[in-house]
Amino acid sequence: MRFDPWNPDFVASPYAAYEELRRDAPVSFFEPTGQWLIARHADVNALLRDRRLGRSYLHLATHEEFGREPEPEFQEPFWRVVRAGMLDVEPPVHTRLRRLVSKAFTPRMVESMRPRVRAIVDGLVDDFVEKGGGDLIAEVAEPLPVTVIAEMLGVPEGDRHLLRPWSADICGMYELNPSPEAQHTAVKAAAEFSDYLKDLARVRTADPGDDLVSALAQIEELTEDELVGTCVLLLNAGHEATVNVTGNGWWSLFRNPAELARLRDDLSLVPTAIEELMRYDTPLQMFERWVLEDIEVGGVAIPKGVEVALLFGSANRDPEVFADPDRLDVGRVDNPHISFGAGIHFCLGAPLARIELVESFGALLKRAPKMELTSKPVWNPGYIIRGLRSVDVSCG
Ligand code: HEM
């Protein structure tokens, strides 16, 4: 099968197509999106660190100067939110925003959250096991990271049900060539989410609590748009991928029963298993970069003004870097996977994501040692944010 991100069969199993790309066309032009696909680990890794590329070009040129169409006006509320967060800006604005927010995400700060993460996991897993199982996505994978990031930001418990639908709607815009309907849904969600956060920030400014929105609201150099953009980014980035690592990860384990048994026998392997599950079935399959100066990749000239699509899922199966890459090995130690990115936009939440995943896999392995699938999971249609709609299991 060829690279075809709108085909459900490709989304369910893109790895054979990636193998072909790495071998025959590691740098290739993809007509339907007008992007250059980059398939090899060495190239993806190098381009993520190359300052001649950027998540945006708007720090250097207008849309017109860069030879691109401006976005339609109705999308303004969406881009206003997205372009105010650190992920979609480049230095010097990126440096300033990341510095302000990173204080809350140092490994020490995050480690201090482990007991609270563990308590949330225990509550969810207790209920799940007591019921004898159910949908792992809806009952454990989603509520865990949503609760953690919502508590961190200080979103009141009664409002948390709003977050996941807003986030899912916004993320619809990140897929390749989103439909007009998906675009309108994303814009509406961005506007509502933004209004909600502005209100919350006003409440916290008047009556600060021990949470991140209160802390951000105290920072004078942070504009209102930047505060909103940061919170939306943290809420979205803070759970979408984690949900999918949990779902994709368990599905990988069920398909590799010997590795699952090995893990159940030796829980000290959980940390390496989490890294391996993130490599083996990458939750975020592709990230894009604008080419800000003419470059050459693997002997192919790529001109300024176009976009490259970095195929993380392919890079993570590259035999040049990973021994026996199509084998799931929960004890793999030499594992420089690229699932958290690289360079200046390297995932700020990686230490938190790791804690959440180690705790939730660890608890389920321990508390539900006979957990098994009750039906074959179905993939969501998205390719870039790639995950399962549900994972139905019984706890035995
Ligand atoms: C397994 C879960 C996660 C995965 C696989 C993941 C992956 C990524 C990747 C690949 C990037 C870089 C995107 C690019 O270079 O274009 C990124 C950026 C980011 N992630 Fe994560 N992430 C995860 C969890 C989290 C969590 C839990 C948080 C926060 C609570 C978070 C916050 C962020 C932020 C703020 C950025 C932007 C960093 C910047 O632009 O400097 N992520 N993430």
GROMACS .gro file of C-alpha atoms and ligand atoms in nm:
model
  439
    1MET     CA    1   0.000   0.000   0.000
    2ARG     CA    2   0.115   0.353  -0.082
    3PHE     CA    3   0.126   0.654   0.150
    4ASP     CA    4  -0.243   0.751   0.165
    5PRO     CA    5  -0.335   0.932   0.489
    6TRP     CA    6  -0.708   0.943   0.406
    7ASN     CA    7  -0.737   0.567   0.359
    8PRO     CA    8  -0.852   0.386   0.677
    9ASP     CA    9  -0.646   0.077   0.586
   10PHE     CA   10  -0.334   0.289   0.563
   11VAL     CA   11  -0.416   0.459   0.895
   12ALA     CA   12  -0.461   0.117   1.057
   13SER     CA   13  -0.120   0.001   0.934
   14PRO     CA   14   0.110   0.256   0.772
   15TYR     CA   15   0.437   0.073   0.839
   16ALA     CA   16   0.477  -0.125   0.514
   17ALA     CA   17   0.427   0.195   0.315
   18TYR     CA   18   0.687   0.370   0.529
   19GLU     CA   19   0.934   0.088   0.466
   20GLU     CA   20   0.894   0.139   0.093
   21LEU     CA   21   0.940   0.513   0.125
   22ARG     CA   22   1.256   0.478   0.336
   23ARG     CA   23   1.401   0.236   0.086
   24ASP     CA   24   1.292   0.382  -0.249
   25ALA     CA   25   1.196   0.745  -0.195
   26PRO     CA   26   1.314   0.878   0.142
   27VAL     CA   27   1.255   1.237   0.027
   28SER     CA   28   0.956   1.255  -0.205
   29PHE     CA   29   0.702   1.512  -0.318
   30PHE     CA   30   0.342   1.434  -0.220
   31GLU     CA   31   0.112   1.603  -0.469
   32PRO     CA   32  -0.219   1.594  -0.271
   33THR     CA   33  -0.082   1.817   0.007
   34GLY     CA   34   0.205   1.981  -0.182
   35GLN     CA   35   0.453   1.866   0.084
   36TRP     CA   36   0.785   1.685   0.081
   37LEU     CA   37   0.763   1.363   0.277
   38ILE     CA   38   1.072   1.283   0.484
   39ALA     CA   39   1.091   0.917   0.585
   40ARG     CA   40   1.434   0.842   0.739
   41HIS     CA   41   1.523   0.890   1.106
   42ALA     CA   42   1.849   1.075   1.033
   43ASP     CA   43   1.673   1.329   0.811
   44VAL     CA   44   1.372   1.379   1.042
   45ASN     CA   45   1.602   1.423   1.340
   46ALA     CA   46   1.830   1.668   1.157
   47LEU     CA   47   1.545   1.878   1.015
   48LEU     CA   48   1.377   1.912   1.357
   49ARG     CA   49   1.699   2.076   1.479
   50ASP     CA   50   1.764   2.285   1.166
   51ARG     CA   51   1.689   2.654   1.213
   52ARG     CA   52   1.648   2.700   0.838
   53LEU     CA   53   1.305   2.544   0.898
   54GLY     CA   54   1.028   2.661   1.128
   55ARG     CA   55   0.684   2.577   1.263
   56SER     CA   56   0.588   2.918   1.123
   57TYR     CA   57   0.725   3.172   0.875
   58LEU     CA   58   0.525   3.468   1.008
   59HIS     CA   59   0.818   3.593   1.218
   60LEU     CA   60   1.002   3.657   0.890
   61ALA     CA   61   0.740   3.738   0.628
   62THR     CA   62   0.370   3.790   0.566
   63HIS     CA   63   0.171   3.517   0.392
   64GLU     CA   64   0.193   3.711   0.066
   65GLU     CA   65   0.569   3.774   0.096
   66PHE     CA   66   0.618   3.402   0.157
   67GLY     CA   67   0.411   3.318  -0.149
   68ARG     CA   68   0.121   3.164   0.045
   69GLU     CA   69  -0.250   3.243   0.047
   70PRO     CA   70  -0.365   3.409   0.371
   71GLU     CA   71  -0.610   3.196   0.565
   72PRO     CA   72  -0.982   3.265   0.512
   73GLU     CA   73  -1.114   3.528   0.750
   74PHE     CA   74  -1.355   3.295   0.931
   75GLN     CA   75  -1.055   3.103   1.067
   76GLU     CA   76  -0.923   3.405   1.258
   77PRO     CA   77  -1.038   3.288   1.606
   78PHE     CA   78  -0.858   2.957   1.553
   79TRP     CA   79  -0.526   3.101   1.440
   80ARG     CA   80  -0.538   3.371   1.706
   81VAL     CA   81  -0.538   3.100   1.974
   82VAL     CA   82  -0.292   2.866   1.805
   83ARG     CA   83  -0.038   3.133   1.711
   84ALA     CA   84  -0.030   3.267   2.065
   85GLY     CA   85   0.107   2.940   2.204
   86MET     CA   86   0.476   2.846   2.201
   87LEU     CA   87   0.434   2.556   1.960
   88ASP     CA   88   0.346   2.777   1.665
   89VAL     CA   89   0.598   3.054   1.714
   90GLU     CA   90   0.970   3.074   1.660
   91PRO     CA   91   1.241   3.264   1.852
   92PRO     CA   92   1.254   3.517   2.004
   93VAL     CA   93   0.885   3.484   2.101
   94HIS     CA   94   0.918   3.107   2.143
   95THR     CA   95   1.216   3.146   2.376
   96ARG     CA   96   1.026   3.389   2.597
   97LEU     CA   97   0.706   3.182   2.616
   98ARG     CA   98   0.885   2.853   2.674
   99ARG     CA   99   1.097   3.007   2.949
  100LEU     CA  100   0.788   3.134   3.131
  101VAL     CA  101   0.599   2.806   3.115
  102SER     CA  102   0.887   2.563   3.159
  103LYS     CA  103   0.923   2.650   3.527
  104ALA     CA  104   0.610   2.442   3.587
  105PHE     CA  105   0.748   2.144   3.395
  106THR     CA  106   1.098   2.085   3.531
  107PRO     CA  107   1.159   1.716   3.608
  108ARG     CA  108   1.163   1.804   3.981
  109MET     CA  109   0.830   1.989   3.969
  110VAL     CA  110   0.674   1.709   3.770
  111GLU     CA  111   0.817   1.436   3.993
  112SER     CA  112   0.646   1.606   4.286
  113MET     CA  113   0.316   1.540   4.107
  114ARG     CA  114   0.372   1.163   4.097
  115PRO     CA  115   0.177   1.086   4.419
  116ARG     CA  116  -0.125   1.279   4.287
  117VAL     CA  117  -0.099   1.107   3.945
  118ARG     CA  118  -0.081   0.772   4.125
  119ALA     CA  119  -0.389   0.852   4.332
  120ILE     CA  120  -0.588   0.945   4.019
  121VAL     CA  121  -0.470   0.626   3.846
  122ASP     CA  122  -0.564   0.415   4.149
  123GLY     CA  123  -0.916   0.559   4.159
  124LEU     CA  124  -0.972   0.498   3.786
  125VAL     CA  125  -0.819   0.151   3.782
  126ASP     CA  126  -1.007   0.044   4.099
  127ASP     CA  127  -1.340   0.133   3.938
  128PHE     CA  128  -1.241  -0.030   3.610
  129VAL     CA  129  -1.133  -0.358   3.766
  130GLU     CA  130  -1.432  -0.368   3.999
  131LYS     CA  131  -1.666  -0.346   3.698
  132GLY     CA  132  -1.474  -0.630   3.531
  133GLY     CA  133  -1.348  -0.408   3.245
  134GLY     CA  134  -1.501  -0.192   2.974
  135ASP     CA  135  -1.358   0.062   2.729
  136LEU     CA  136  -1.004   0.136   2.833
  137ILE     CA  137  -0.996   0.460   2.633
  138ALA     CA  138  -1.308   0.619   2.782
  139GLU     CA  139  -1.255   0.494   3.134
  140VAL     CA  140  -0.881   0.517   3.197
  141ALA     CA  141  -0.682   0.654   2.902
  142GLU     CA  142  -0.881   0.978   2.864
  143PRO     CA  143  -0.977   1.076   3.217
  144LEU     CA  144  -0.622   1.036   3.353
  145PRO     CA  145  -0.435   1.301   3.151
  146VAL     CA  146  -0.740   1.530   3.129
  147THR     CA  147  -0.774   1.528   3.508
  148VAL     CA  148  -0.400   1.581   3.561
  149ILE     CA  149  -0.367   1.879   3.328
  150ALA     CA  150  -0.703   2.027   3.434
  151GLU     CA  151  -0.598   2.011   3.801
  152MET     CA  152  -0.260   2.160   3.716
  153LEU     CA  153  -0.422   2.452   3.536
  154GLY     CA  154  -0.699   2.487   3.793
  155VAL     CA  155  -1.001   2.415   3.571
  156PRO     CA  156  -1.292   2.350   3.812
  157GLU     CA  157  -1.409   1.989   3.824
  158GLY     CA  158  -1.759   2.074   3.701
  159ASP     CA  159  -1.619   2.220   3.377
  160ARG     CA  160  -1.380   1.939   3.285
  161HIS     CA  161  -1.626   1.758   3.063
  162LEU     CA  162  -1.598   2.055   2.822
  163LEU     CA  163  -1.225   2.012   2.764
  164ARG     CA  164  -1.201   1.690   2.568
  165PRO     CA  165  -1.463   1.785   2.303
  166TRP     CA  166  -1.307   2.132   2.256
  167SER     CA  167  -0.964   1.978   2.222
  168ALA     CA  168  -1.080   1.708   1.978
  169ASP     CA  169  -1.257   1.969   1.763
  170ILE     CA  170  -0.952   2.197   1.758
  171CYS     CA  171  -0.725   1.907   1.667
  172GLY     CA  172  -0.945   1.833   1.364
  173MET     CA  173  -0.771   2.127   1.197
  174TYR     CA  174  -0.432   1.960   1.234
  175GLU     CA  175  -0.522   1.676   1.000
  176LEU     CA  176  -0.413   1.696   0.636
  177ASN     CA  177  -0.651   1.900   0.414
  178PRO     CA  178  -0.932   1.926   0.675
  179SER     CA  179  -1.289   1.936   0.537
  180PRO     CA  180  -1.480   2.268   0.549
  181GLU     CA  181  -1.697   2.119   0.823
  182ALA     CA  182  -1.393   2.023   1.033
  183GLN     CA  183  -1.254   2.374   0.984
  184HIS     CA  184  -1.575   2.540   1.107
  185THR     CA  185  -1.598   2.304   1.403
  186ALA     CA  186  -1.237   2.383   1.499
  187VAL     CA  187  -1.292   2.758   1.474
  188LYS     CA  188  -1.605   2.740   1.689
  189ALA     CA  189  -1.428   2.531   1.953
  190ALA     CA  190  -1.128   2.765   1.958
  191ALA     CA  191  -1.356   3.068   2.010
  192GLU     CA  192  -1.554   2.902   2.291
  193PHE     CA  193  -1.246   2.762   2.463
  194SER     CA  194  -1.079   3.100   2.441
  195ASP     CA  195  -1.377   3.282   2.597
  196TYR     CA  196  -1.390   3.021   2.872
  197LEU     CA  197  -1.020   3.067   2.956
  198LYS     CA  198  -1.043   3.447   2.951
  199ASP     CA  199  -1.322   3.425   3.209
  200LEU     CA  200  -1.125   3.177   3.419
  201ALA     CA  201  -0.816   3.399   3.408
  202ARG     CA  202  -1.025   3.697   3.527
  203VAL     CA  203  -1.159   3.495   3.818
  204ARG     CA  204  -0.808   3.378   3.912
  205THR     CA  205  -0.660   3.726   3.880
  206ALA     CA  206  -0.909   3.852   4.135
  207ASP     CA  207  -0.876   3.546   4.358
  208PRO     CA  208  -0.554   3.354   4.285
  209GLY     CA  209  -0.525   2.985   4.367
  210ASP     CA  210  -0.234   2.743   4.371
  211ASP     CA  211  -0.263   2.663   4.000
  212LEU     CA  212  -0.102   2.744   3.667
  213VAL     CA  213  -0.373   2.978   3.535
  214SER     CA  214  -0.337   3.188   3.850
  215ALA     CA  215   0.042   3.186   3.811
  216LEU     CA  216   0.027   3.278   3.442
  217ALA     CA  217  -0.227   3.553   3.511
  218GLN     CA  218   0.028   3.719   3.745
  219ILE     CA  219   0.291   3.746   3.472
  220GLU     CA  220   0.275   4.096   3.332
  221GLU     CA  221   0.473   4.027   3.018
  222LEU     CA  222   0.223   3.761   2.909
  223THR     CA  223  -0.058   3.906   2.695
  224GLU     CA  224  -0.415   3.780   2.732
  225ASP     CA  225  -0.389   3.603   2.395
  226GLU     CA  226  -0.063   3.437   2.503
  227LEU     CA  227  -0.219   3.318   2.827
  228VAL     CA  228  -0.513   3.169   2.638
  229GLY     CA  229  -0.287   3.019   2.369
  230THR     CA  230  -0.064   2.864   2.633
  231CYS     CA  231  -0.353   2.709   2.826
  232VAL     CA  232  -0.517   2.570   2.512
  233LEU     CA  233  -0.184   2.423   2.403
  234LEU     CA  234  -0.122   2.266   2.743
  235LEU     CA  235  -0.471   2.120   2.759
  236ASN     CA  236  -0.455   1.979   2.406
  237ALA     CA  237  -0.092   1.869   2.396
  238GLY     CA  238  -0.130   1.758   2.756
  239HIS     CA  239  -0.366   1.477   2.681
  240GLU     CA  240  -0.428   1.394   2.311
  241ALA     CA  241  -0.105   1.200   2.262
  242THR     CA  242  -0.110   1.041   2.606
  243VAL     CA  243  -0.455   0.895   2.539
  244ASN     CA  244  -0.328   0.747   2.214
  245VAL     CA  245  -0.011   0.599   2.365
  246THR     CA  246  -0.231   0.419   2.615
  247GLY     CA  247  -0.471   0.283   2.351
  248ASN     CA  248  -0.212   0.205   2.083
  249GLY     CA  249   0.023   0.069   2.348
  250TRP     CA  250  -0.221  -0.183   2.493
  251TRP     CA  251  -0.325  -0.287   2.142
  252SER     CA  252   0.043  -0.350   2.062
  253LEU     CA  253   0.081  -0.558   2.378
  254PHE     CA  254  -0.230  -0.766   2.304
  255ARG     CA  255  -0.092  -0.839   1.955
  256ASN     CA  256   0.240  -0.947   2.107
  257PRO     CA  257   0.136  -1.181   2.389
  258ALA     CA  258   0.489  -1.303   2.462
  259GLU     CA  259   0.602  -0.944   2.528
  260LEU     CA  260   0.292  -0.881   2.740
  261ALA     CA  261   0.369  -1.194   2.945
  262ARG     CA  262   0.732  -1.082   2.981
  263LEU     CA  263   0.618  -0.745   3.110
  264ARG     CA  264   0.366  -0.898   3.352
  265ASP     CA  265   0.643  -1.119   3.490
  266ASP     CA  266   0.885  -0.832   3.536
  267LEU     CA  267   0.728  -0.497   3.615
  268SER     CA  268   1.071  -0.334   3.637
  269LEU     CA  269   1.051  -0.330   3.255
  270VAL     CA  270   0.760  -0.083   3.255
  271PRO     CA  271   0.973   0.230   3.186
  272THR     CA  272   1.152   0.075   2.886
  273ALA     CA  273   0.822  -0.074   2.770
  274ILE     CA  274   0.660   0.273   2.764
  275GLU     CA  275   0.942   0.408   2.544
  276GLU     CA  276   0.912   0.104   2.318
  277LEU     CA  277   0.535   0.135   2.285
  278MET     CA  278   0.579   0.502   2.188
  279ARG     CA  279   0.831   0.398   1.924
  280TYR     CA  280   0.650   0.092   1.794
  281ASP     CA  281   0.317   0.262   1.728
  282THR     CA  282   0.380   0.634   1.727
  283PRO     CA  283   0.084   0.842   1.854
  284LEU     CA  284   0.167   1.154   1.650
  285GLN     CA  285   0.258   1.029   1.306
  286MET     CA  286   0.368   1.347   1.135
  287PHE     CA  287   0.488   1.698   1.210
  288GLU     CA  288   0.529   1.972   0.955
  289ARG     CA  289   0.788   2.243   0.909
  290TRP     CA  290   0.809   2.539   0.672
  291VAL     CA  291   1.128   2.567   0.469
  292LEU     CA  292   1.261   2.918   0.540
  293GLU     CA  293   1.574   2.897   0.320
  294ASP     CA  294   1.663   2.667   0.029
  295ILE     CA  295   1.785   2.333   0.168
  296GLU     CA  296   1.906   1.997   0.043
  297VAL     CA  297   1.792   1.672   0.204
  298GLY     CA  298   1.947   1.341   0.100
  299GLY     CA  299   2.066   1.497  -0.227
  300VAL     CA  300   1.722   1.644  -0.307
  301ALA     CA  301   1.693   2.024  -0.335
  302ILE     CA  302   1.391   2.164  -0.149
  303PRO     CA  303   1.316   2.530  -0.215
  304LYS     CA  304   1.223   2.797   0.037
  305GLY     CA  305   0.847   2.846   0.074
  306VAL     CA  306   0.727   2.484   0.082
  307GLU     CA  307   0.645   2.251   0.367
  308VAL     CA  308   0.816   1.930   0.470
  309ALA     CA  309   0.619   1.654   0.642
  310LEU     CA  310   0.838   1.469   0.890
  311LEU     CA  311   0.716   1.111   0.919
  312PHE     CA  312   0.774   1.027   1.287
  313GLY     CA  313   0.609   0.686   1.251
  314SER     CA  314   0.853   0.599   0.976
  315ALA     CA  315   1.160   0.740   1.153
  316ASN     CA  316   1.075   0.523   1.454
  317ARG     CA  317   1.093   0.206   1.243
  318ASP     CA  318   1.417   0.292   1.061
  319PRO     CA  319   1.651  -0.012   1.058
  320GLU     CA  320   1.951   0.224   1.036
  321VAL     CA  321   1.879   0.323   1.396
  322PHE     CA  322   1.674   0.043   1.556
  323ALA     CA  323   1.778  -0.321   1.555
  324ASP     CA  324   1.493  -0.537   1.423
  325PRO     CA  325   1.261  -0.234   1.412
  326ASP     CA  326   0.934  -0.420   1.343
  327ARG     CA  327   0.976  -0.628   1.658
  328LEU     CA  328   0.818  -0.507   1.982
  329ASP     CA  329   1.081  -0.547   2.253
  330VAL     CA  330   0.963  -0.420   2.592
  331GLY     CA  331   1.319  -0.439   2.721
  332ARG     CA  332   1.475  -0.235   2.436
  333VAL     CA  333   1.739  -0.009   2.586
  334ASP     CA  334   1.900   0.158   2.286
  335ASN     CA  335   1.585   0.345   2.183
  336PRO     CA  336   1.636   0.698   2.048
  337HIS     CA  337   1.275   0.726   1.927
  338ILE     CA  338   1.157   1.061   1.805
  339SER     CA  339   0.802   1.056   1.945
  340PHE     CA  340   0.862   1.362   2.166
  341GLY     CA  341   1.026   1.554   1.880
  342ALA     CA  342   1.369   1.721   1.894
  343GLY     CA  343   1.523   2.067   1.883
  344ILE     CA  344   1.368   2.382   2.028
  345HIS     CA  345   1.009   2.249   2.024
  346PHE     CA  346   1.098   1.922   2.201
  347CYS     CA  347   0.793   1.821   2.405
  348LEU     CA  348   0.775   2.029   2.720
  349GLY     CA  349   0.545   1.774   2.881
  350ALA     CA  350   0.761   1.465   2.821
  351PRO     CA  351   0.848   1.409   3.191
  352LEU     CA  352   0.479   1.439   3.288
  353ALA     CA  353   0.364   1.212   3.005
  354ARG     CA  354   0.617   0.949   3.115
  355ILE     CA  355   0.494   0.957   3.475
  356GLU     CA  356   0.130   0.924   3.366
  357LEU     CA  357   0.208   0.633   3.135
  358VAL     CA  358   0.436   0.444   3.375
  359GLU     CA  359   0.176   0.477   3.651
  360SER     CA  360  -0.124   0.375   3.441
  361PHE     CA  361   0.041   0.081   3.263
  362GLY     CA  362   0.198  -0.030   3.591
  363ALA     CA  363  -0.136  -0.021   3.776
  364LEU     CA  364  -0.325  -0.209   3.504
  365LEU     CA  365  -0.053  -0.474   3.471
  366LYS     CA  366  -0.058  -0.528   3.846
  367ARG     CA  367  -0.428  -0.497   3.920
  368ALA     CA  368  -0.565  -0.665   3.607
  369PRO     CA  369  -0.312  -0.942   3.532
  370LYS     CA  370  -0.563  -1.127   3.315
  371MET     CA  371  -0.688  -0.830   3.118
  372GLU     CA  372  -0.771  -0.927   2.760
  373LEU     CA  373  -0.940  -0.780   2.453
  374THR     CA  374  -1.308  -0.852   2.399
  375SER     CA  375  -1.334  -0.707   2.047
  376LYS     CA  376  -1.101  -0.580   1.778
  377PRO     CA  377  -1.038  -0.207   1.829
  378VAL     CA  378  -1.132   0.044   1.558
  379TRP     CA  379  -0.910   0.336   1.457
  380ASN     CA  380  -1.021   0.697   1.464
  381PRO     CA  381  -1.007   0.844   1.113
  382GLY     CA  382  -0.724   1.089   1.196
  383TYR     CA  383  -0.378   1.014   1.062
  384ILE     CA  384  -0.161   1.280   1.224
  385ILE     CA  385  -0.308   1.229   1.572
  386ARG     CA  386  -0.347   0.857   1.533
  387GLY     CA  387  -0.533   0.653   1.790
  388LEU     CA  388  -0.802   0.400   1.864
  389ARG     CA  389  -1.165   0.498   1.917
  390SER     CA  390  -1.214   0.235   2.186
  391VAL     CA  391  -1.029  -0.061   2.337
  392ASP     CA  392  -1.280  -0.300   2.494
  393VAL     CA  393  -1.135  -0.538   2.748
  394SER     CA  394  -1.239  -0.770   3.026
  395CYS     CA  395  -1.035  -0.789   3.344
  396GLY     CA  396  -1.096  -1.162   3.384
  397HEM     C1  397   0.295   1.071   2.518
  397HEM     C2  398   0.253   1.193   2.521
  397HEM     C3  399   0.310   1.307   2.439
  397HEM     C4  400   0.369   1.304   2.315
  397HEM     C5  401   0.396   1.184   2.226
  397HEM     C6  402   0.404   1.441   2.284
  397HEM     C7  403   0.471   1.480   2.169
  397HEM     C8  404   0.510   1.609   2.140
  397HEM     C9  405   0.585   1.648   2.023
  397HEM    C10  406   0.630   1.554   1.913
  397HEM    C11  407   0.607   1.782   2.030
  397HEM    C12  408   0.687   1.867   1.930
  397HEM    C13  409   0.606   1.905   1.808
  397HEM    C14  410   0.692   1.967   1.700
  397HEM     O1  411   0.816   1.970   1.710
  397HEM     O2  412   0.637   2.018   1.600
  397HEM    C15  413   0.544   1.829   2.152
  397HEM    C16  414   0.544   1.958   2.193
  397HEM    C17  415   0.484   2.001   2.308
  397HEM     N1  416   0.423   1.921   2.403
  397HEM    FE1  417   0.402   1.721   2.401
  397HEM     N2  418   0.365   1.522   2.386
  397HEM    C18  419   0.305   1.444   2.483
  397HEM    C19  420   0.255   1.485   2.604
  397HEM    C20  421   0.256   1.615   2.649
  397HEM    C21  422   0.208   1.659   2.777
  397HEM    C22  423   0.154   1.567   2.887
  397HEM    C23  424   0.222   1.796   2.779
  397HEM    C24  425   0.190   1.896   2.885
  397HEM    C25  426   0.126   1.878   2.993
  397HEM    C26  427   0.279   1.836   2.651
  397HEM    C27  428   0.309   1.965   2.617
  397HEM    C28  429   0.376   2.003   2.503
  397HEM    C29  430   0.409   2.142   2.472
  397HEM    C30  431   0.376   2.264   2.555
  397HEM    C31  432   0.475   2.140   2.348
  397HEM    C32  433   0.533   2.261   2.273
  397HEM    C33  434   0.678   2.279   2.303
  397HEM    C34  435   0.742   2.392   2.224
  397HEM     O3  436   0.689   2.434   2.120
  397HEM     O4  437   0.849   2.438   2.267
  397HEM     N3  438   0.300   1.723   2.576
  397HEM     N4  439   0.487   1.721   2.219
   0.00000   0.00000   0.00000
